[in-house]
mmCIF file of N, CA and C in Angstrom:
data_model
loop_
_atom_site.group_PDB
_atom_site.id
_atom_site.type_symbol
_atom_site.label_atom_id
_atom_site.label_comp_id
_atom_site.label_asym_id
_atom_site.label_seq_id
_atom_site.Cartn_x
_atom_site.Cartn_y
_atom_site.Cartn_z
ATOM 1 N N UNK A 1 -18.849 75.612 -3.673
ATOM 2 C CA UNK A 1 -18.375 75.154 -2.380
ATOM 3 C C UNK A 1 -17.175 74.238 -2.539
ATOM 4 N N UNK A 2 -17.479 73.320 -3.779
ATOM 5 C CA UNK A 2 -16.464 72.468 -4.028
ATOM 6 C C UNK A 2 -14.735 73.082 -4.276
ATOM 7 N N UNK A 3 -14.435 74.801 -4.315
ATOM 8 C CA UNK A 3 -13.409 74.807 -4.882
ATOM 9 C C UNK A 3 -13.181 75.614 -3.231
ATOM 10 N N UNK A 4 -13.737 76.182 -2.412
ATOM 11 C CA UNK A 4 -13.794 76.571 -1.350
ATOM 12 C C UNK A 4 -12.847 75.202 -0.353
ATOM 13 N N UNK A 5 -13.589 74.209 -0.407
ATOM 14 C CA UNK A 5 -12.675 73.041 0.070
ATOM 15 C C UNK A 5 -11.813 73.091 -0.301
ATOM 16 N N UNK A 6 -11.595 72.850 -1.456
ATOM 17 C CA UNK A 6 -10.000 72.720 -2.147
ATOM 18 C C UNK A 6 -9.274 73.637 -1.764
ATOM 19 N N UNK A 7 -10.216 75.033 -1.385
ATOM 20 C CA UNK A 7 -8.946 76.025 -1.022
ATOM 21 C C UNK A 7 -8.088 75.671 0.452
ATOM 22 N N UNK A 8 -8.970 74.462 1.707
ATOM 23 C CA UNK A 8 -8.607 74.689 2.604
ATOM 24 C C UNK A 8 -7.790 73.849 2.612
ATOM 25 N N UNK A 9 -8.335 72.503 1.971
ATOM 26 C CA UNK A 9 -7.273 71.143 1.927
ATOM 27 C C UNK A 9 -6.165 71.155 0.995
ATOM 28 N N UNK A 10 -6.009 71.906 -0.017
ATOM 29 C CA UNK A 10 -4.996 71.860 -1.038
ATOM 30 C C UNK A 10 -4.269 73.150 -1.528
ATOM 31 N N UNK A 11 -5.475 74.511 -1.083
ATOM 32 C CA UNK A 11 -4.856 75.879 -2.086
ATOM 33 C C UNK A 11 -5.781 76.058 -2.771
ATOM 34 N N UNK A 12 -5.913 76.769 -3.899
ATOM 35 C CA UNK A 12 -6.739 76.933 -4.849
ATOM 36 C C UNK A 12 -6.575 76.047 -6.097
ATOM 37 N N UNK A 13 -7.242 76.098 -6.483
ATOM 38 C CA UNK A 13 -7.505 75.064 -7.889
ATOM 39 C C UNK A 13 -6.584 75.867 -9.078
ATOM 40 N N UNK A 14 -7.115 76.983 -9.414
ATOM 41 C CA UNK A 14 -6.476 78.167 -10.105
ATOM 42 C C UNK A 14 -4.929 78.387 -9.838
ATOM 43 N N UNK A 15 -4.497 78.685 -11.100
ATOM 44 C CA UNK A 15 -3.032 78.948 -11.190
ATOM 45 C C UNK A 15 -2.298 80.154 -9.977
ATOM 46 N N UNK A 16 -3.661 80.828 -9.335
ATOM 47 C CA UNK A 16 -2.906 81.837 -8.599
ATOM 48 C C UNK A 16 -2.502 81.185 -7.456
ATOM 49 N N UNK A 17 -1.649 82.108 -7.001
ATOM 50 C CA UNK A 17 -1.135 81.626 -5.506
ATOM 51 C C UNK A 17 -2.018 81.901 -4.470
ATOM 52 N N UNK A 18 -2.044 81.042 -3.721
ATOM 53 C CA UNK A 18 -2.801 80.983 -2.274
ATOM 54 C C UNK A 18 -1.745 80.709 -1.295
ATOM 55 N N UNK A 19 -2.423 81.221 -0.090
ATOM 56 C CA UNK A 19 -1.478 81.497 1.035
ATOM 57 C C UNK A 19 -1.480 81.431 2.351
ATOM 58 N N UNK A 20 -1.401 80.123 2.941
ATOM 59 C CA UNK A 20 -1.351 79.738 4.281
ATOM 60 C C UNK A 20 -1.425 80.249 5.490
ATOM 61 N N UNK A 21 -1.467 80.387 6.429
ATOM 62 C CA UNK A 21 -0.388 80.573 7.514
ATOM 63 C C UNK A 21 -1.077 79.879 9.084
ATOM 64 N N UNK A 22 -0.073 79.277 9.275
ATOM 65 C CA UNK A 22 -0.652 78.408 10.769
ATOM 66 C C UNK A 22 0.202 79.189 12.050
ATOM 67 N N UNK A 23 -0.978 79.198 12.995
ATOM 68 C CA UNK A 23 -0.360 80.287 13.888
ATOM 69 C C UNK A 23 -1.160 79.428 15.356
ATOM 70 N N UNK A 24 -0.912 78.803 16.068
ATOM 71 C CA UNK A 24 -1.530 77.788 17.288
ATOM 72 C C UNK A 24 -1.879 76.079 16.244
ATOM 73 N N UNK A 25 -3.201 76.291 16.560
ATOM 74 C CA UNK A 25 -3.882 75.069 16.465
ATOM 75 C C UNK A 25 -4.464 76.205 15.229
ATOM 76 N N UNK A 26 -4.457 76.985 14.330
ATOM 77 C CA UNK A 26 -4.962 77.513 13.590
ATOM 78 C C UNK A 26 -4.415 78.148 12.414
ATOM 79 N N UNK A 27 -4.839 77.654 11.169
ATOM 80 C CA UNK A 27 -4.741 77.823 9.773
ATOM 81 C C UNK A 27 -5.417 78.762 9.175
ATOM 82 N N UNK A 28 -4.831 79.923 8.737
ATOM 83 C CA UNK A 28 -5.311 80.858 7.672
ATOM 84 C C UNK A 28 -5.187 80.787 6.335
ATOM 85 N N UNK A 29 -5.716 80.408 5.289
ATOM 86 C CA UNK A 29 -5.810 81.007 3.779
ATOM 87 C C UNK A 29 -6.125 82.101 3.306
ATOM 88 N N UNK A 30 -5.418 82.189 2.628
ATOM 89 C CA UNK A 30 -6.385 83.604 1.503
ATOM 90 C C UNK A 30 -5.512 83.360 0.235
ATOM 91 N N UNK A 31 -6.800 83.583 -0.542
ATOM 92 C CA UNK A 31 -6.434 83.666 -2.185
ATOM 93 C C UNK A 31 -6.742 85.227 -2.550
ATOM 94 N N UNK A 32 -6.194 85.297 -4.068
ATOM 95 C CA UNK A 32 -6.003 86.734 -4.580
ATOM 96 C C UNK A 32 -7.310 87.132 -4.959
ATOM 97 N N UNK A 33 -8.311 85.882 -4.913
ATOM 98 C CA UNK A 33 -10.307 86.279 -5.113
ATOM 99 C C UNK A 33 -10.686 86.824 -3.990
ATOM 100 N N UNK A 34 -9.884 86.904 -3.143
ATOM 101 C CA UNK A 34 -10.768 87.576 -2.036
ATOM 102 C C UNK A 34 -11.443 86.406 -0.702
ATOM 103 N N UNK A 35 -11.082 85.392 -1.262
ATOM 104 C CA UNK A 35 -11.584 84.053 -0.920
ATOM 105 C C UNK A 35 -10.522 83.688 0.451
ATOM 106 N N UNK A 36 -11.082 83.447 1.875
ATOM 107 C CA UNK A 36 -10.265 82.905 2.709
ATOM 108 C C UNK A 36 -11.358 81.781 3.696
ATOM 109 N N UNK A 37 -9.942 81.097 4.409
ATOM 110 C CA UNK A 37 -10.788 80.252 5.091
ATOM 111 C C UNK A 37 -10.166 80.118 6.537
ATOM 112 N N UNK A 38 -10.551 80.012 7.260
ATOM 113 C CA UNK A 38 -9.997 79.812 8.847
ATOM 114 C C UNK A 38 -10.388 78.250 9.311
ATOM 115 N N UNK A 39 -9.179 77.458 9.669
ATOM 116 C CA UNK A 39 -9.511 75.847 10.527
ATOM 117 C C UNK A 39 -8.687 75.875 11.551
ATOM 118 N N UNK A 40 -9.988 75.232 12.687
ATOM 119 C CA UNK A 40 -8.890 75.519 13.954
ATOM 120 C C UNK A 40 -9.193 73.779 14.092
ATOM 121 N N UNK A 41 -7.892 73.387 14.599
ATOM 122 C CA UNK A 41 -7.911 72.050 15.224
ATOM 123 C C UNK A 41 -7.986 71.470 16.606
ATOM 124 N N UNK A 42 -9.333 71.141 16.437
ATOM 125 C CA UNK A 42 -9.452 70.551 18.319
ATOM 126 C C UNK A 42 -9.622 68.533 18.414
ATOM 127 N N UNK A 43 -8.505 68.107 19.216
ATOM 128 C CA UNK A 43 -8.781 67.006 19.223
ATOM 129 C C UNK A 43 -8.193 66.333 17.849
ATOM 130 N N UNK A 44 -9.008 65.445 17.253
ATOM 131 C CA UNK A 44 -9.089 64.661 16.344
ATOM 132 C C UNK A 44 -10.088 65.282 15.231
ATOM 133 N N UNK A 45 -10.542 66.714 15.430
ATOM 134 C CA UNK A 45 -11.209 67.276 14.449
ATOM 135 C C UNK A 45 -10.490 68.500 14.300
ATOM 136 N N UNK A 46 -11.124 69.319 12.623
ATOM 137 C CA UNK A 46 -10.734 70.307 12.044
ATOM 138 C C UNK A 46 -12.404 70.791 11.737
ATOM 139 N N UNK A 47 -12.338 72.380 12.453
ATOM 140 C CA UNK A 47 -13.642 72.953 11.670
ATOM 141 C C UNK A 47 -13.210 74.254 11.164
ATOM 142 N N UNK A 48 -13.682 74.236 9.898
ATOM 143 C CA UNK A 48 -13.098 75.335 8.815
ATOM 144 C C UNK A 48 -14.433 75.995 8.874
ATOM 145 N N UNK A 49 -14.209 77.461 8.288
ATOM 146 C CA UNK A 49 -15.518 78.485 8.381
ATOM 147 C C UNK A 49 -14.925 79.008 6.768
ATOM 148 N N UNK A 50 -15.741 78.965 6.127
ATOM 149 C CA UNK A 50 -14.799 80.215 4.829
ATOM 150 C C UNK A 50 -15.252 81.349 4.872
ATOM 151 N N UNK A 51 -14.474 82.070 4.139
ATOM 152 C CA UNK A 51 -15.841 83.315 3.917
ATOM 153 C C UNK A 51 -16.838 83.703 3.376
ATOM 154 N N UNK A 52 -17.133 83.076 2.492
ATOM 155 C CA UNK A 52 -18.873 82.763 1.723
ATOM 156 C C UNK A 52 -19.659 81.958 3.137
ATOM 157 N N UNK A 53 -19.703 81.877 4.224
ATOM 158 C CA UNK A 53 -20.422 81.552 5.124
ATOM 159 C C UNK A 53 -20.660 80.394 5.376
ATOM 160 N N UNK A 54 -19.957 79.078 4.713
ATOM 161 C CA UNK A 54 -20.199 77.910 4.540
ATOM 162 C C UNK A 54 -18.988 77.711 5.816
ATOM 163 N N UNK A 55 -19.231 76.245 5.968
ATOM 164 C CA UNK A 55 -18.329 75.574 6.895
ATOM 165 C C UNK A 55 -18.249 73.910 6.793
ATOM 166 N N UNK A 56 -17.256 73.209 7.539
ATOM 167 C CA UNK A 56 -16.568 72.209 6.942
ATOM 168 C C UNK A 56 -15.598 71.563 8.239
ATOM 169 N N UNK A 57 -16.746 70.562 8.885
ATOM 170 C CA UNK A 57 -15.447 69.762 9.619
ATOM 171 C C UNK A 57 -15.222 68.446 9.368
ATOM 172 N N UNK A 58 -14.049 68.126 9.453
ATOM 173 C CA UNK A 58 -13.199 67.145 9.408
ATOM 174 C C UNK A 58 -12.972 66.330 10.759
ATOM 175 N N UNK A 59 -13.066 64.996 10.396
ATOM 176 C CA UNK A 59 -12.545 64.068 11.634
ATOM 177 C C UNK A 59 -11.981 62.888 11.267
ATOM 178 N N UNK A 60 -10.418 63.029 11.806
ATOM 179 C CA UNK A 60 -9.150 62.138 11.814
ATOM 180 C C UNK A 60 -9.534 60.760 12.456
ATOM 181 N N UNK A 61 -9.592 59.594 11.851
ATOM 182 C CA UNK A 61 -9.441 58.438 12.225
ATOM 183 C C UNK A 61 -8.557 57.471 11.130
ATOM 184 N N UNK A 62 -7.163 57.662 12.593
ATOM 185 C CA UNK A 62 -5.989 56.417 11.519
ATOM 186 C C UNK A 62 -5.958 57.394 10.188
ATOM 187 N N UNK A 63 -5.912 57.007 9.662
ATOM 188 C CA UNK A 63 -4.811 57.218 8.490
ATOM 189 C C UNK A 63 -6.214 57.625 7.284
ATOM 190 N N UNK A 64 -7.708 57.781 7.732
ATOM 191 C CA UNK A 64 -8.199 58.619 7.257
ATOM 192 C C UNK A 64 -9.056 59.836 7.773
ATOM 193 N N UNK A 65 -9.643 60.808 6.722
ATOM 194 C CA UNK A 65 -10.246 61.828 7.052
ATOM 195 C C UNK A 65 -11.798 61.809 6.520
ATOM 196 N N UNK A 66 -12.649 62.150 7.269
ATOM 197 C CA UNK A 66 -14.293 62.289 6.536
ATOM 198 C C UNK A 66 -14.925 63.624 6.752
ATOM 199 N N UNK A 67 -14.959 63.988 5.754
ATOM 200 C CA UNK A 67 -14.917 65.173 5.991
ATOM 201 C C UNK A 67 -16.518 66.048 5.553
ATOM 202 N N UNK A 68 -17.770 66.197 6.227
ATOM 203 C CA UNK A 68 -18.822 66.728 5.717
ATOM 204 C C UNK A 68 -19.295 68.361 6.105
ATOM 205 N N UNK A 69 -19.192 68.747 4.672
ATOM 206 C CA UNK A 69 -19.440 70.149 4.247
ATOM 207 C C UNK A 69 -20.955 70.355 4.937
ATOM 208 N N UNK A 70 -21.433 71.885 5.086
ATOM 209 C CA UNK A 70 -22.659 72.565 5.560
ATOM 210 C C UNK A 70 -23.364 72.789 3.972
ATOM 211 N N UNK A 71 -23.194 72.850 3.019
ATOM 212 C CA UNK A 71 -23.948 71.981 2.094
ATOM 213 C C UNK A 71 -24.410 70.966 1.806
ATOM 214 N N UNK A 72 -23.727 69.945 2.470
ATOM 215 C CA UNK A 72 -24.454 68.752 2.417
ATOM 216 C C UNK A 72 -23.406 67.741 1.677
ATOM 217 N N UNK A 73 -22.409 68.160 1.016
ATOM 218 C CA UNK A 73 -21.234 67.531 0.372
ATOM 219 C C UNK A 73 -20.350 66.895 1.070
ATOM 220 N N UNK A 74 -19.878 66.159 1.135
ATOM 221 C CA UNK A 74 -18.791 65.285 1.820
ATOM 222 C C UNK A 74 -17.273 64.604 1.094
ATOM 223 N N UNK A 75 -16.342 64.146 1.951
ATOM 224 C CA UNK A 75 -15.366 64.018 1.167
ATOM 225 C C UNK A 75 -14.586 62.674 2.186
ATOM 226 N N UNK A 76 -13.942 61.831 1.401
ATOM 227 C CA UNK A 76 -13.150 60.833 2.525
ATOM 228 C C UNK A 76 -11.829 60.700 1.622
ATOM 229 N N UNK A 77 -11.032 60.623 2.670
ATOM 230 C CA UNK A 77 -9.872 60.719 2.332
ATOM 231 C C UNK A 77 -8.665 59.419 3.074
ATOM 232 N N UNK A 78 -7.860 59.086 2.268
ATOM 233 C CA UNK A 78 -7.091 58.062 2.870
ATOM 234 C C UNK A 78 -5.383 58.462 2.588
ATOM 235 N N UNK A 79 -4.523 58.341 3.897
ATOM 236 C CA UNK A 79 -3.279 58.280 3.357
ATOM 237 C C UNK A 79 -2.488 56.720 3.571
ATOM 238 N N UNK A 80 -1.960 56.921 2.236
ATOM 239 C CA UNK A 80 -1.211 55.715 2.036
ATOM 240 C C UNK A 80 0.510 56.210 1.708
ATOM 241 N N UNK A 81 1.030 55.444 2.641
ATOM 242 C CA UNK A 81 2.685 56.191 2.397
ATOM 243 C C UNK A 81 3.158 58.027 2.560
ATOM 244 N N UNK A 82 3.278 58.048 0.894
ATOM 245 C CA UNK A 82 3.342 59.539 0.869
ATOM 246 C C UNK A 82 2.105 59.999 0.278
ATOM 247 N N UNK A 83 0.680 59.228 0.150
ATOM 248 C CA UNK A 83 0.244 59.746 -0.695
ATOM 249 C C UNK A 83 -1.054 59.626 -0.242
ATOM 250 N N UNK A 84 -1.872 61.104 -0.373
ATOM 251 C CA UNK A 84 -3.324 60.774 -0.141
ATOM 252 C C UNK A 84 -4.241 60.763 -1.099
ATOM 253 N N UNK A 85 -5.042 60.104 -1.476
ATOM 254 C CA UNK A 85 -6.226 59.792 -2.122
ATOM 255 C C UNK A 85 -7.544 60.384 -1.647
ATOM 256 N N UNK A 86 -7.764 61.280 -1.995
ATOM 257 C CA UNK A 86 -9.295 62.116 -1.589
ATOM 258 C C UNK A 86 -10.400 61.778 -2.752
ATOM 259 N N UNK A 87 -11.786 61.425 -2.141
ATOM 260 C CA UNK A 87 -12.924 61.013 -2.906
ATOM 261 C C UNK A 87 -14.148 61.868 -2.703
ATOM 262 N N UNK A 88 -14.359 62.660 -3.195
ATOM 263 C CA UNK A 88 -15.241 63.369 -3.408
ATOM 264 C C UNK A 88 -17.078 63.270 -3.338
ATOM 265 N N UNK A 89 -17.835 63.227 -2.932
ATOM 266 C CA UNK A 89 -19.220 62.827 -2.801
ATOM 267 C C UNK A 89 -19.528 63.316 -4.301
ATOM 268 N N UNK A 90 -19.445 64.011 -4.927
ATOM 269 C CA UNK A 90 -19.953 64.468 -6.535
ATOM 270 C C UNK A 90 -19.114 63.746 -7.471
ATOM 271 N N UNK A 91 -18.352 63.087 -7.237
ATOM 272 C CA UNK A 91 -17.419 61.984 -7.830
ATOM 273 C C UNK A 91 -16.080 62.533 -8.278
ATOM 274 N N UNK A 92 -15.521 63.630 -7.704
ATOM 275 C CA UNK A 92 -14.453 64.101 -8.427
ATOM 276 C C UNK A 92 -13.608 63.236 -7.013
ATOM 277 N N UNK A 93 -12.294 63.423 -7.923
ATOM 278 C CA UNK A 93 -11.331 62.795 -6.879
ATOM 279 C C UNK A 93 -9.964 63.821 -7.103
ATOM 280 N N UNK A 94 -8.791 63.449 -5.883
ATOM 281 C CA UNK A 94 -8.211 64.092 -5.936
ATOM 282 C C UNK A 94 -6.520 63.019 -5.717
ATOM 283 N N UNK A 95 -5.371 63.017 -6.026
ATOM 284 C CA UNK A 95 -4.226 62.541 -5.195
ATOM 285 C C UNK A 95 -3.249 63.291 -5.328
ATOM 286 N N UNK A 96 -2.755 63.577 -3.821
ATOM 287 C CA UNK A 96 -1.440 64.714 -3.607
ATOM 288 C C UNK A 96 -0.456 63.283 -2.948
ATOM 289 N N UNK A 97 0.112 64.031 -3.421
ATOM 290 C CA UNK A 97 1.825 63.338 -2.957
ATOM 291 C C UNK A 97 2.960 64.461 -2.157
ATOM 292 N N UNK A 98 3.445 64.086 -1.107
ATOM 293 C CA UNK A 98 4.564 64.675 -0.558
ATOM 294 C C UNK A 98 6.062 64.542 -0.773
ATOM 295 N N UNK A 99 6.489 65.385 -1.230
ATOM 296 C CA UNK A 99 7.779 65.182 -1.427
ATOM 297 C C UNK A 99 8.979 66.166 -0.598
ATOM 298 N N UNK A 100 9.846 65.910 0.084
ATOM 299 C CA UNK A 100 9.501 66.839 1.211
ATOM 300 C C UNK A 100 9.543 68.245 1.151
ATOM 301 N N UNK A 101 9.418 69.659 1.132
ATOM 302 C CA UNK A 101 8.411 70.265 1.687
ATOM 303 C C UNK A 101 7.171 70.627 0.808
ATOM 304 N N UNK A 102 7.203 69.847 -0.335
ATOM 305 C CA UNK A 102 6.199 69.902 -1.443
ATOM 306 C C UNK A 102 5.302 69.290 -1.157
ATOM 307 N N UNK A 103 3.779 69.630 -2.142
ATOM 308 C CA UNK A 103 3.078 68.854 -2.200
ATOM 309 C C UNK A 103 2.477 68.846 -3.472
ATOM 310 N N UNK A 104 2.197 67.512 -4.251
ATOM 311 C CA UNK A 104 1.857 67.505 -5.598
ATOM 312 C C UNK A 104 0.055 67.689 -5.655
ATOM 313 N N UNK A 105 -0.381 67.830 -6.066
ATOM 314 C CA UNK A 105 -1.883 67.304 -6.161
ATOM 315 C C UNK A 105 -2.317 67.266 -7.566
ATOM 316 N N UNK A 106 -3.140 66.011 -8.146
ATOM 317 C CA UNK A 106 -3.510 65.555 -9.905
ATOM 318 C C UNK A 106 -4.655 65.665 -9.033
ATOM 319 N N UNK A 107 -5.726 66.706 -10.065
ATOM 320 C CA UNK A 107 -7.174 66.071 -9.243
ATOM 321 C C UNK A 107 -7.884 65.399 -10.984
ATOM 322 N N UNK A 108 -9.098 64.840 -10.483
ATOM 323 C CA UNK A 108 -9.703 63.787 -11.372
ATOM 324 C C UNK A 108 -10.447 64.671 -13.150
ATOM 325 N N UNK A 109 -9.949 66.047 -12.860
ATOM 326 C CA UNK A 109 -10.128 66.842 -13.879
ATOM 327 C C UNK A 109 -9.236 66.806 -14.944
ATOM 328 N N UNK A 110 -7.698 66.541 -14.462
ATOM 329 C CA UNK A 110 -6.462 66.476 -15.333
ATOM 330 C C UNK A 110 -5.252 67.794 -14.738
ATOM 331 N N UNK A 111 -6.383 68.772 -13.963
ATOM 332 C CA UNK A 111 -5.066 69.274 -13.832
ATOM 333 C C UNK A 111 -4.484 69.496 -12.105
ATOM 334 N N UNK A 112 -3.698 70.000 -12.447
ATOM 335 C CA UNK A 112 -2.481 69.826 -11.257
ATOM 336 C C UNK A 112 -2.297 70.824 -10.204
ATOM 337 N N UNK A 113 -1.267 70.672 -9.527
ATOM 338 C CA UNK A 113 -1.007 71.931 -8.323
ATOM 339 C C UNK A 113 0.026 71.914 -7.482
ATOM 340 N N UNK A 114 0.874 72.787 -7.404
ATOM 341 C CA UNK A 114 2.023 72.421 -6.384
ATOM 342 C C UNK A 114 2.008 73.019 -5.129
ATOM 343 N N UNK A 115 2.407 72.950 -4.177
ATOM 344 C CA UNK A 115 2.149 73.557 -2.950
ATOM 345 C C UNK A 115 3.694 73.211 -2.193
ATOM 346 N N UNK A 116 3.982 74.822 -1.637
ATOM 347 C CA UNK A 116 5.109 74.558 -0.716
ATOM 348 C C UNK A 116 5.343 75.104 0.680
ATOM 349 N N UNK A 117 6.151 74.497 1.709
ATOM 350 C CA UNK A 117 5.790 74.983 3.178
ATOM 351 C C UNK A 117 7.441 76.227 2.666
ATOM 352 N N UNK A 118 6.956 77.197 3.090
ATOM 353 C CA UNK A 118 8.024 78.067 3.818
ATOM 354 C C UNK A 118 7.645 79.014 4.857
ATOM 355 N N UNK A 119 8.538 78.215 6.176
ATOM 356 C CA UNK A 119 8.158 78.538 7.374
ATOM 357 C C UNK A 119 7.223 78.285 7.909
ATOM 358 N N UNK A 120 6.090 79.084 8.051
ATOM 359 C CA UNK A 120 4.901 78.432 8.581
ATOM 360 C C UNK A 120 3.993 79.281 8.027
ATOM 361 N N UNK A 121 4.229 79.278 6.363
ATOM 362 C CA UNK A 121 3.668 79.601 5.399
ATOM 363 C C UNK A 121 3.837 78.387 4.722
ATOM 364 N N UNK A 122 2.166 78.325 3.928
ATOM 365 C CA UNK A 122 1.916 77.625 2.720
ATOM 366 C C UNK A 122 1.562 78.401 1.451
ATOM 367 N N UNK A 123 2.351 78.037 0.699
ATOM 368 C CA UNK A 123 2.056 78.892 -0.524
ATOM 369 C C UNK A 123 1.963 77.818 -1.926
ATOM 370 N N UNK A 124 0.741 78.035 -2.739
ATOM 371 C CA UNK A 124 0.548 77.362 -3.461
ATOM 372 C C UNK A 124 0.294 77.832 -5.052
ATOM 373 N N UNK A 125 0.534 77.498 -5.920
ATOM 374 C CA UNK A 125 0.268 78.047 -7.177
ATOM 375 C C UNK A 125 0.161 76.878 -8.846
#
């Protein structure tokens, strides 16, 4: 479930590319596993569905996010400047940085991830 999140908040973990696309109040992924996720945004919340049947909403307050999975996993997140700090309930952590239309992410494993907007595509690898 844990890399399922990652696919919605960051891309995939994995070197392959993953692939955005926001179309309303609504975000599509899909990775080359076959793996996608749909978040529509209402309000001050985000509820994601993936396709392994799990789901995942999010709720915006200020400058953070708390975010609890239908497993039972949870995640809080804070932005500071350009940079957010995500904390993981299983103790992994994550920090992406924006640079503009990039996005960096080091998660607490060692490795890395870049992510870029073109158009109103996200594509990550």
């Amino acid at each position: 479930m844990l890399s399922m999140v990652v696919l919605s908040i960051f891309g995939s973990v994995a070197s392959a590319q993953t692939t955005c696309q926001t179309i309303g109040n609504q975000r599509i992924c899909n990775d080359p596993y076959g793996n996608s996720s749909t978040t529509q945004r209402i309000g001050n919340q985000d509820i994601t569905n993936y396709s392994n049947g799990q789901s995942a909403t999010t709720q915006r307050i200020g400058n953070q996010n708390i975010t609890n999975y239908s497993n039972g996993e949870s995640a809080t997140s804070q932005q500071i400047g350009n940079q957010r700090i995500t904390n993981y309930s299983n103790g992994t952590s994550a920090t992406t940085q924006n640079i503009g239309n990039q996005t960096i992410t080091t998660y607490s494993n060692g490795t890395s991830k870049t992510c870029q907007y073109i158009g109103n595509q996200r594509v990550c690898n």
